[in-house]
Amino acid sequence: MKLLVTGGAGFIGSNFIYYEMEKHPEDALVCLDKLTYAGNLATLEPAMEDPKFRFVQGDIADGQFVEALFREEKPDIVVNFAAESHVDRSIEDPGIFLRTNVMGVQILMDACRAHGVSRFHQVSTDEVYGDLPLDQPDLFFTEETPVRASSPYSASKAAADLLVQAYHRTYGFPATITRCSNNYGPYHFPEKLIPLMITRALADQSLPVYGKGENVRDWLYVRDHCSAIDLVIRNGRPGELYNVGGHNERTNLQVVKTVLRELGKGEERITFVADRPGHDRRYAIDPAKIERELGWIPETPFEEGIRETVQWYLAHETWWKTILSGEYRNYFKRMYEDKGRGSL
Ligand code: NAD
Ligand code: TYD
């Protein structure tokens, strides 16, 4: 079987590629990634050693390019991680979020239909449900919760989900969707809360906490998300939506303090800064459906996952320092174009 993984040079997509290589070494993998600021080819360096893996640089919103790639590769399954993924950036510049997160999905789905792909999987987010109040801890997002996005990012992901569901209803298109809570773990781009705090704390810089740090997120170790997607693409029912969550709710302040404890650092650099506009208060997933139907459970307790994540960042200083210096953006040019390897 051949899987096309889009957005595989990013955080979750790369973890998924390594998960699949370990779990299903018989499968071939093609990664399509535009290598935006969030894509880092160095992350995929170990994967390049595998003859069953191929990396292709390209844009999921470029119809001609996508069509040619599908004609050449004939994937059996497409898993779409490619997206603009940072809420704060979507507040600054919503346009690219619509192009990639909505138009890109339409283009991918049309290519899947034209080439008889047996499963298209859309990696979505719990942010499409909007938020929950802080004072009702017994409320959770279920698959029946109405879509009510707050940010341009979550609105673009919600739009894509509606389109995927419409393709299933209209064309019988074999699609599944997972809506996942906040992920953390290796290869997380250091603009997001946990890697930002780890890398800034290591540099003894200030640690910017939005508002009072009371907003709540449900944290899921990235490997647990990968195992959920793997189950859904192989055993999930076409046309179905599955919520994926970690049963690990924490306030942002609790998260930052846990990271500092793990690093052996004090709390004196925590700085409360202006809040994010439209800041969602609480996300909390009820993952009962995927547990019941597919036997999935989140295996990694938060404290264990944070310990592993902090250890990973300590052991991979070059990876994140190269990103922070901007040097990683020259990697493709250095490793491929300058060596005449073309677009791989
Ligand atoms: P990321 O920003 O780390 O990676 C996104 C990847 O997509 C990058 O490699 C980037 O180069 C690539 N990309 C962007 N635009 C592209 C385009 N037009 N064509 C091809 N490639 C393109 O994101 P992530 O955190 O790994 O998230 C992956 C997916 O999971 C996203 O769809 C996101 O909405 C969803 N998600 C993320 C989280 C989370 O906590 N990070 C939670 C739930 C869902
Ligand atoms: P983030 O990692 O951007 O994920 P999302 O917005 O998709 O949940 O942020 C997680 C939480 O951390 C969110 O409530 C915003 C907060 N946050 C901070 O307090 N400071 C920061 O510097 C960042 C990036 C996020």
Short mmCIF file of C-alpha atoms and ligand atoms in Angstrom, two decimals:
data_model
loop_
_atom_site.label_atom_id
_atom_site.label_comp_id
_atom_site.label_asym_id
_atom_site.label_seq_id
_atom_site.Cartn_x
_atom_site.Cartn_y
_atom_site.Cartn_z
CA MET A 1 0.00 0.00 0.00
CA LYS A 2 1.14 3.55 -0.70
CA LEU A 3 0.33 6.49 1.57
CA LEU A 4 0.59 10.10 0.51
CA VAL A 5 1.21 12.22 3.61
CA THR A 6 0.80 15.95 3.03
CA GLY A 7 2.42 18.39 5.46
CA GLY A 8 4.83 15.67 6.57
CA ALA A 9 7.72 18.08 7.15
CA GLY A 10 5.75 19.70 9.98
CA PHE A 11 5.25 18.63 13.58
CA ILE A 12 2.50 16.00 13.57
CA GLY A 13 2.98 14.86 9.96
CA SER A 14 6.65 13.98 10.55
CA ASN A 15 5.81 12.11 13.74
CA PHE A 16 3.16 10.23 11.75
CA ILE A 17 5.66 9.29 9.03
CA TYR A 18 8.00 7.80 11.66
CA TYR A 19 5.07 6.05 13.36
CA GLU A 20 3.98 4.46 10.06
CA MET A 21 7.53 3.41 9.13
CA GLU A 22 7.81 1.56 12.44
CA LYS A 23 4.29 0.10 12.51
CA HIS A 24 3.84 -0.72 8.81
CA PRO A 25 7.32 -1.09 7.26
CA GLU A 26 5.72 -2.83 4.27
CA ASP A 27 3.98 0.38 3.13
CA ALA A 28 5.48 3.01 0.83
CA LEU A 29 5.27 6.65 1.90
CA VAL A 30 5.31 9.80 -0.19
CA CYS A 31 5.49 13.13 1.64
CA LEU A 32 4.21 16.24 -0.13
CA ASP A 33 5.11 19.47 1.65
CA LYS A 34 5.43 23.07 0.52
CA LEU A 35 8.15 23.73 3.13
CA THR A 36 6.61 26.90 4.48
CA TYR A 37 8.26 28.50 7.50
CA ALA A 38 6.78 25.57 9.52
CA GLY A 39 8.17 22.80 7.32
CA ASN A 40 11.67 21.57 8.09
CA LEU A 41 13.31 19.06 5.81
CA ALA A 42 15.99 18.26 8.39
CA THR A 43 13.20 16.64 10.42
CA LEU A 44 12.80 14.06 7.66
CA GLU A 45 16.51 13.34 7.21
CA PRO A 46 16.35 9.88 8.87
CA ALA A 47 13.29 9.02 6.73
CA MET A 48 15.25 9.80 3.55
CA GLU A 49 17.42 6.76 4.26
CA ASP A 50 14.43 4.49 3.64
CA PRO A 51 14.05 3.50 -0.05
CA LYS A 52 10.28 3.25 0.46
CA PHE A 53 10.10 6.94 1.34
CA ARG A 54 10.03 9.85 -1.10
CA PHE A 55 9.84 13.58 -0.38
CA VAL A 56 8.29 15.98 -2.89
CA GLN A 57 8.20 19.73 -2.40
CA GLY A 58 4.92 21.27 -3.59
CA ASP A 59 1.72 23.07 -2.73
CA ILE A 60 -1.55 21.22 -2.04
CA ALA A 61 -3.39 24.29 -3.39
CA ASP A 62 -1.66 24.01 -6.80
CA GLY A 63 -4.14 21.93 -8.82
CA GLN A 64 -1.86 21.12 -11.78
CA PHE A 65 0.99 20.06 -9.56
CA VAL A 66 -1.24 17.88 -7.37
CA GLU A 67 -2.85 16.24 -10.40
CA ALA A 68 0.57 15.38 -11.89
CA LEU A 69 1.77 13.96 -8.57
CA PHE A 70 -1.29 11.73 -8.19
CA ARG A 71 -0.89 10.52 -11.78
CA GLU A 72 2.73 9.62 -11.08
CA GLU A 73 2.42 8.16 -7.57
CA LYS A 74 -1.10 6.63 -7.58
CA PRO A 75 -1.50 6.68 -3.78
CA ASP A 76 -3.96 4.32 -2.08
CA ILE A 77 -4.50 6.51 0.98
CA VAL A 78 -4.05 10.26 1.44
CA VAL A 79 -3.59 11.72 4.92
CA ASN A 80 -3.76 15.51 4.95
CA PHE A 81 -1.75 17.29 7.64
CA ALA A 82 -0.79 20.24 5.41
CA ALA A 83 -2.12 23.45 6.88
CA GLU A 84 -1.31 26.84 8.18
CA SER A 85 -1.62 25.94 11.85
CA HIS A 86 -0.87 28.89 14.13
CA VAL A 87 -3.80 30.88 15.57
CA ASP A 88 -1.74 34.03 16.19
CA ARG A 89 -0.56 34.10 12.57
CA SER A 90 -4.16 33.66 11.34
CA ILE A 91 -5.14 36.78 13.28
CA GLU A 92 -2.38 38.70 11.46
CA ASP A 93 -3.04 37.31 7.97
CA PRO A 94 -6.13 35.12 7.35
CA GLY A 95 -5.78 34.86 3.52
CA ILE A 96 -3.17 32.10 3.34
CA PHE A 97 -5.22 30.09 5.85
CA LEU A 98 -8.15 30.00 3.45
CA ARG A 99 -5.96 29.14 0.48
CA THR A 100 -4.15 26.21 2.07
CA ASN A 101 -6.64 24.97 4.65
CA VAL A 102 -9.76 25.18 2.46
CA MET A 103 -8.82 25.38 -1.24
CA GLY A 104 -5.97 22.93 -0.72
CA VAL A 105 -8.38 20.36 0.72
CA GLN A 106 -10.76 20.74 -2.23
CA ILE A 107 -7.88 20.24 -4.67
CA LEU A 108 -6.63 17.17 -2.82
CA MET A 109 -10.11 15.65 -2.69
CA ASP A 110 -10.71 16.24 -6.40
CA ALA A 111 -7.41 14.52 -7.19
CA CYS A 112 -8.40 11.62 -4.91
CA ARG A 113 -11.72 11.26 -6.74
CA ALA A 114 -10.07 11.41 -10.16
CA HIS A 115 -7.53 8.73 -9.23
CA GLY A 116 -9.72 6.35 -7.21
CA VAL A 117 -7.98 6.85 -3.86
CA SER A 118 -9.59 4.47 -1.38
CA ARG A 119 -9.36 6.73 1.68
CA PHE A 120 -8.84 10.46 2.23
CA HIS A 121 -8.20 11.43 5.83
CA GLN A 122 -8.50 15.02 6.99
CA VAL A 123 -6.57 15.89 10.14
CA SER A 124 -8.70 18.48 11.86
CA THR A 125 -8.86 20.11 15.26
CA ASP A 126 -11.12 20.48 18.29
CA GLU A 127 -10.82 24.24 17.72
CA VAL A 128 -13.66 23.98 15.16
CA TYR A 129 -16.05 23.61 18.14
CA GLY A 130 -15.14 27.03 19.55
CA ASP A 131 -14.58 26.96 23.29
CA LEU A 132 -16.14 25.83 26.57
CA PRO A 133 -16.66 27.90 29.73
CA LEU A 134 -14.07 27.56 32.48
CA ASP A 135 -16.65 27.02 35.22
CA GLN A 136 -18.38 23.91 33.81
CA PRO A 137 -15.75 21.15 33.91
CA ASP A 138 -18.33 18.48 33.06
CA LEU A 139 -18.87 19.90 29.54
CA PHE A 140 -16.94 18.25 26.68
CA PHE A 141 -16.87 18.45 22.87
CA THR A 142 -18.52 15.41 21.29
CA GLU A 143 -18.87 14.65 17.56
CA GLU A 144 -22.38 16.15 17.80
CA THR A 145 -21.21 19.51 19.17
CA PRO A 146 -22.01 22.21 16.56
CA VAL A 147 -19.14 23.90 14.73
CA ARG A 148 -18.58 27.42 16.13
CA ALA A 149 -15.06 28.57 15.29
CA SER A 150 -13.42 31.58 16.99
CA SER A 151 -10.26 32.37 15.00
CA PRO A 152 -9.55 32.60 11.26
CA TYR A 153 -7.48 29.42 11.72
CA SER A 154 -10.29 27.42 13.29
CA ALA A 155 -12.82 28.85 10.82
CA SER A 156 -10.66 27.63 7.91
CA LYS A 157 -10.38 24.16 9.45
CA ALA A 158 -14.15 24.08 10.07
CA ALA A 159 -14.79 25.08 6.44
CA ALA A 160 -12.59 22.22 5.26
CA ASP A 161 -14.42 19.74 7.50
CA LEU A 162 -17.79 20.83 6.07
CA LEU A 163 -16.42 20.37 2.56
CA VAL A 164 -15.12 16.89 3.37
CA GLN A 165 -18.52 15.91 4.82
CA ALA A 166 -20.29 17.37 1.77
CA TYR A 167 -18.03 15.35 -0.59
CA HIS A 168 -18.93 12.20 1.32
CA ARG A 169 -22.66 12.95 1.17
CA THR A 170 -22.70 14.13 -2.47
CA TYR A 171 -20.20 11.81 -4.13
CA GLY A 172 -19.94 8.96 -1.64
CA PHE A 173 -16.32 10.11 -1.25
CA PRO A 174 -14.45 7.74 1.13
CA ALA A 175 -13.29 10.28 3.70
CA THR A 176 -12.71 10.29 7.44
CA ILE A 177 -11.97 13.21 9.79
CA THR A 178 -10.27 13.32 13.17
CA ARG A 179 -10.62 16.34 15.44
CA CYS A 180 -7.80 16.37 17.91
CA SER A 181 -6.86 18.39 20.98
CA ASN A 182 -3.52 20.20 21.44
CA ASN A 183 -0.55 17.98 20.61
CA TYR A 184 2.94 18.17 22.09
CA GLY A 185 6.15 16.19 21.62
CA PRO A 186 9.26 16.00 19.39
CA TYR A 187 9.62 18.27 16.31
CA HIS A 188 7.07 20.81 17.61
CA PHE A 189 7.79 24.19 16.01
CA PRO A 190 9.03 26.60 18.69
CA GLU A 191 6.28 29.18 18.13
CA LYS A 192 3.73 26.98 19.99
CA LEU A 193 3.31 27.14 23.76
CA ILE A 194 5.28 24.12 25.02
CA PRO A 195 8.37 24.27 22.75
CA LEU A 196 8.36 28.07 23.03
CA MET A 197 8.56 27.81 26.82
CA ILE A 198 11.22 25.07 26.74
CA THR A 199 13.49 26.92 24.33
CA ARG A 200 13.04 30.33 25.97
CA ALA A 201 13.54 28.94 29.47
CA LEU A 202 16.77 27.27 28.35
CA ALA A 203 17.96 30.65 27.05
CA ASP A 204 16.88 32.35 30.34
CA GLN A 205 14.46 34.57 28.40
CA SER A 206 11.07 35.87 29.57
CA LEU A 207 8.17 33.42 29.31
CA PRO A 208 5.11 35.19 27.81
CA VAL A 209 1.82 33.89 29.21
CA TYR A 210 -1.29 35.37 27.59
CA GLY A 211 -3.81 37.01 29.96
CA LYS A 212 -3.74 35.35 33.37
CA GLY A 213 -2.70 31.92 32.08
CA GLU A 214 -6.10 30.49 33.06
CA ASN A 215 -7.11 29.18 29.62
CA VAL A 216 -7.35 25.41 29.51
CA ARG A 217 -6.14 23.01 26.82
CA ASP A 218 -6.42 19.19 26.68
CA TRP A 219 -2.87 18.00 25.87
CA LEU A 220 -2.22 14.87 23.82
CA TYR A 221 1.20 13.35 23.28
CA VAL A 222 1.79 13.38 19.51
CA ARG A 223 2.47 9.64 19.29
CA ASP A 224 -1.00 8.95 20.72
CA HIS A 225 -2.48 11.18 18.00
CA CYS A 226 -0.53 9.22 15.36
CA SER A 227 -1.86 5.90 16.68
CA ALA A 228 -5.42 7.28 16.49
CA ILE A 229 -5.00 8.36 12.87
CA ASP A 230 -3.43 5.02 11.98
CA LEU A 231 -6.47 3.19 13.41
CA VAL A 232 -8.96 5.49 11.69
CA ILE A 233 -7.41 5.22 8.21
CA ARG A 234 -7.26 1.43 8.44
CA ASN A 235 -10.37 0.54 10.49
CA GLY A 236 -12.52 3.67 10.69
CA ARG A 237 -15.80 3.91 8.82
CA PRO A 238 -15.85 6.17 5.72
CA GLY A 239 -17.92 9.30 6.28
CA GLU A 240 -17.24 9.28 10.02
CA LEU A 241 -15.80 11.89 12.30
CA TYR A 242 -13.75 10.91 15.38
CA ASN A 243 -12.76 13.16 18.29
CA VAL A 244 -9.28 12.47 19.69
CA GLY A 245 -8.33 13.79 23.12
CA GLY A 246 -5.85 13.17 25.88
CA HIS A 247 -7.87 13.43 29.14
CA ASN A 248 -5.09 15.83 30.12
CA GLU A 249 -6.62 19.22 30.83
CA ARG A 250 -4.26 21.84 32.19
CA THR A 251 -4.29 25.64 32.47
CA ASN A 252 -1.54 27.33 30.48
CA LEU A 253 0.09 28.43 33.72
CA GLN A 254 0.14 24.82 34.99
CA VAL A 255 1.78 23.75 31.71
CA VAL A 256 4.48 26.42 31.93
CA LYS A 257 5.21 25.56 35.57
CA THR A 258 5.44 21.84 34.74
CA VAL A 259 7.94 22.60 31.96
CA LEU A 260 10.02 24.75 34.32
CA ARG A 261 10.02 22.06 37.00
CA GLU A 262 11.18 19.51 34.47
CA LEU A 263 13.99 21.82 33.38
CA GLY A 264 14.98 22.60 36.99
CA LYS A 265 14.32 26.31 36.36
CA GLY A 266 12.61 28.88 38.62
CA GLU A 267 9.33 30.66 37.83
CA GLU A 268 10.67 34.22 38.01
CA ARG A 269 10.74 34.72 34.22
CA ILE A 270 7.01 34.05 33.78
CA THR A 271 5.59 37.29 32.30
CA PHE A 272 1.88 37.94 31.90
CA VAL A 273 1.33 39.69 28.56
CA ALA A 274 -1.65 41.09 26.61
CA ASP A 275 -4.22 38.42 25.85
CA ARG A 276 -4.81 36.93 22.38
CA PRO A 277 -7.92 38.52 20.74
CA GLY A 278 -10.86 36.10 20.82
CA HIS A 279 -8.81 33.73 23.02
CA ASP A 280 -10.66 30.41 23.44
CA ARG A 281 -11.14 29.68 27.15
CA ARG A 282 -11.21 25.90 27.35
CA TYR A 283 -10.96 22.95 24.96
CA ALA A 284 -11.94 19.51 26.24
CA ILE A 285 -12.61 16.44 24.13
CA ASP A 286 -14.81 13.47 24.84
CA PRO A 287 -13.03 10.67 22.91
CA ALA A 288 -15.65 7.98 23.80
CA LYS A 289 -16.51 7.21 20.15
CA ILE A 290 -12.97 6.32 19.00
CA GLU A 291 -12.40 4.38 22.23
CA ARG A 292 -15.62 2.41 21.73
CA GLU A 293 -15.42 1.81 17.98
CA LEU A 294 -11.71 1.40 17.42
CA GLY A 295 -10.32 0.59 20.87
CA TRP A 296 -8.05 3.65 20.91
CA ILE A 297 -6.85 5.10 24.20
CA PRO A 298 -4.31 7.86 24.94
CA GLU A 299 -1.41 5.98 26.50
CA THR A 300 0.86 8.78 27.65
CA PRO A 301 0.14 10.62 30.92
CA PHE A 302 0.93 14.35 30.70
CA GLU A 303 3.82 14.31 33.20
CA GLU A 304 5.49 11.43 31.34
CA GLY A 305 4.96 13.08 27.94
CA ILE A 306 6.36 16.39 29.17
CA ARG A 307 9.40 14.63 30.60
CA GLU A 308 10.05 12.91 27.26
CA THR A 309 9.45 16.14 25.35
CA VAL A 310 11.84 18.16 27.52
CA GLN A 311 14.46 15.41 27.19
CA TRP A 312 13.99 15.44 23.40
CA TYR A 313 14.54 19.21 23.21
CA LEU A 314 17.62 18.92 25.42
CA ALA A 315 19.02 16.18 23.17
CA HIS A 316 18.16 17.97 19.89
CA GLU A 317 19.43 21.46 20.53
CA THR A 318 20.78 21.78 16.99
CA TRP A 319 17.30 21.10 15.55
CA TRP A 320 15.58 23.98 17.33
CA LYS A 321 18.55 26.37 17.39
CA THR A 322 18.76 26.04 13.61
CA ILE A 323 15.08 26.95 13.41
CA LEU A 324 15.41 29.89 15.76
CA SER A 325 18.35 31.23 13.75
CA GLY A 326 16.36 30.85 10.50
CA GLU A 327 19.17 28.71 9.07
CA TYR A 328 16.88 25.68 8.55
CA ARG A 329 15.29 27.48 5.63
CA ASN A 330 18.54 27.11 3.70
CA TYR A 331 18.59 23.37 4.29
CA PHE A 332 16.67 22.43 1.17
CA LYS A 333 18.84 24.64 -1.00
CA ARG A 334 22.05 23.32 0.59
CA MET A 335 21.12 19.64 0.60
CA TYR A 336 19.22 19.39 -2.65
CA GLU A 337 19.40 22.26 -5.11
CA ASP A 338 23.11 22.97 -4.61
CA LYS A 339 23.86 19.26 -5.02
CA GLY A 340 21.81 19.05 -8.20
CA ARG A 341 19.25 16.74 -6.61
CA GLY A 342 16.44 18.92 -7.97
CA SER A 343 13.07 18.64 -6.31
CA LEU A 344 13.70 15.05 -5.13
P1 NAD B 1 2.77 22.46 11.35
O1 NAD B 1 2.51 23.91 11.13
O2 NAD B 1 3.88 22.03 12.27
O3 NAD B 1 3.03 21.74 9.94
C1 NAD B 1 2.30 22.04 8.80
C2 NAD B 1 3.07 21.51 7.59
O4 NAD B 1 2.26 21.76 6.42
C3 NAD B 1 4.41 22.21 7.36
O5 NAD B 1 5.39 21.24 7.09
C4 NAD B 1 4.17 23.08 6.14
O6 NAD B 1 5.33 23.29 5.34
C5 NAD B 1 3.10 22.30 5.40
N1 NAD B 1 2.29 23.13 4.52
C6 NAD B 1 1.70 24.32 4.82
N2 NAD B 1 1.04 24.79 3.74
C7 NAD B 1 1.18 23.86 2.76
C8 NAD B 1 0.71 23.77 1.43
N3 NAD B 1 -0.04 24.75 0.88
N4 NAD B 1 1.02 22.67 0.69
C9 NAD B 1 1.81 21.69 1.23
N5 NAD B 1 2.29 21.74 2.48
C10 NAD B 1 1.98 22.81 3.24
O7 NAD B 1 1.36 21.87 11.83
P2 NAD B 1 1.05 20.66 12.82
O8 NAD B 1 0.98 21.17 14.21
O9 NAD B 1 1.92 19.50 12.49
O10 NAD B 1 -0.46 20.33 12.39
C11 NAD B 1 -0.73 19.38 11.36
C12 NAD B 1 -2.23 19.30 11.18
O11 NAD B 1 -2.85 18.92 12.40
C13 NAD B 1 -2.87 20.63 10.77
O12 NAD B 1 -3.84 20.37 9.81
C14 NAD B 1 -3.50 21.14 12.06
O13 NAD B 1 -4.64 21.92 11.77
C15 NAD B 1 -3.88 19.85 12.76
N6 NAD B 1 -3.90 19.89 14.22
C16 NAD B 1 -2.84 20.33 14.93
C17 NAD B 1 -2.88 20.30 16.34
C18 NAD B 1 -1.70 20.74 17.16
O14 NAD B 1 -1.81 20.74 18.39
N7 NAD B 1 -0.56 21.06 16.59
C19 NAD B 1 -4.01 19.83 16.98
C20 NAD B 1 -5.09 19.36 16.22
C21 NAD B 1 -5.00 19.39 14.85
P1 TYD B 2 -0.82 27.43 21.04
O1 TYD B 2 0.35 26.54 21.30
O2 TYD B 2 -0.64 28.60 20.12
O3 TYD B 2 -2.03 26.48 20.59
P2 TYD B 2 -3.61 26.84 20.38
O4 TYD B 2 -3.77 28.31 20.34
O5 TYD B 2 -3.88 26.21 19.06
O6 TYD B 2 -4.31 26.18 21.53
O7 TYD B 2 -1.31 28.01 22.44
C1 TYD B 2 -1.71 27.15 23.50
C2 TYD B 2 -2.22 28.04 24.62
O8 TYD B 2 -1.12 28.79 25.13
C3 TYD B 2 -3.25 29.06 24.17
O9 TYD B 2 -4.24 29.21 25.18
C4 TYD B 2 -2.46 30.35 24.02
C5 TYD B 2 -1.36 30.20 25.06
N1 TYD B 2 -0.09 30.84 24.73
C6 TYD B 2 0.53 31.68 25.67
O10 TYD B 2 0.01 31.92 26.78
N2 TYD B 2 1.72 32.26 25.33
C7 TYD B 2 2.33 32.05 24.13
O11 TYD B 2 3.42 32.65 23.87
C8 TYD B 2 1.70 31.17 23.18
C9 TYD B 2 2.33 30.91 21.84
C10 TYD B 2 0.49 30.57 23.54
#
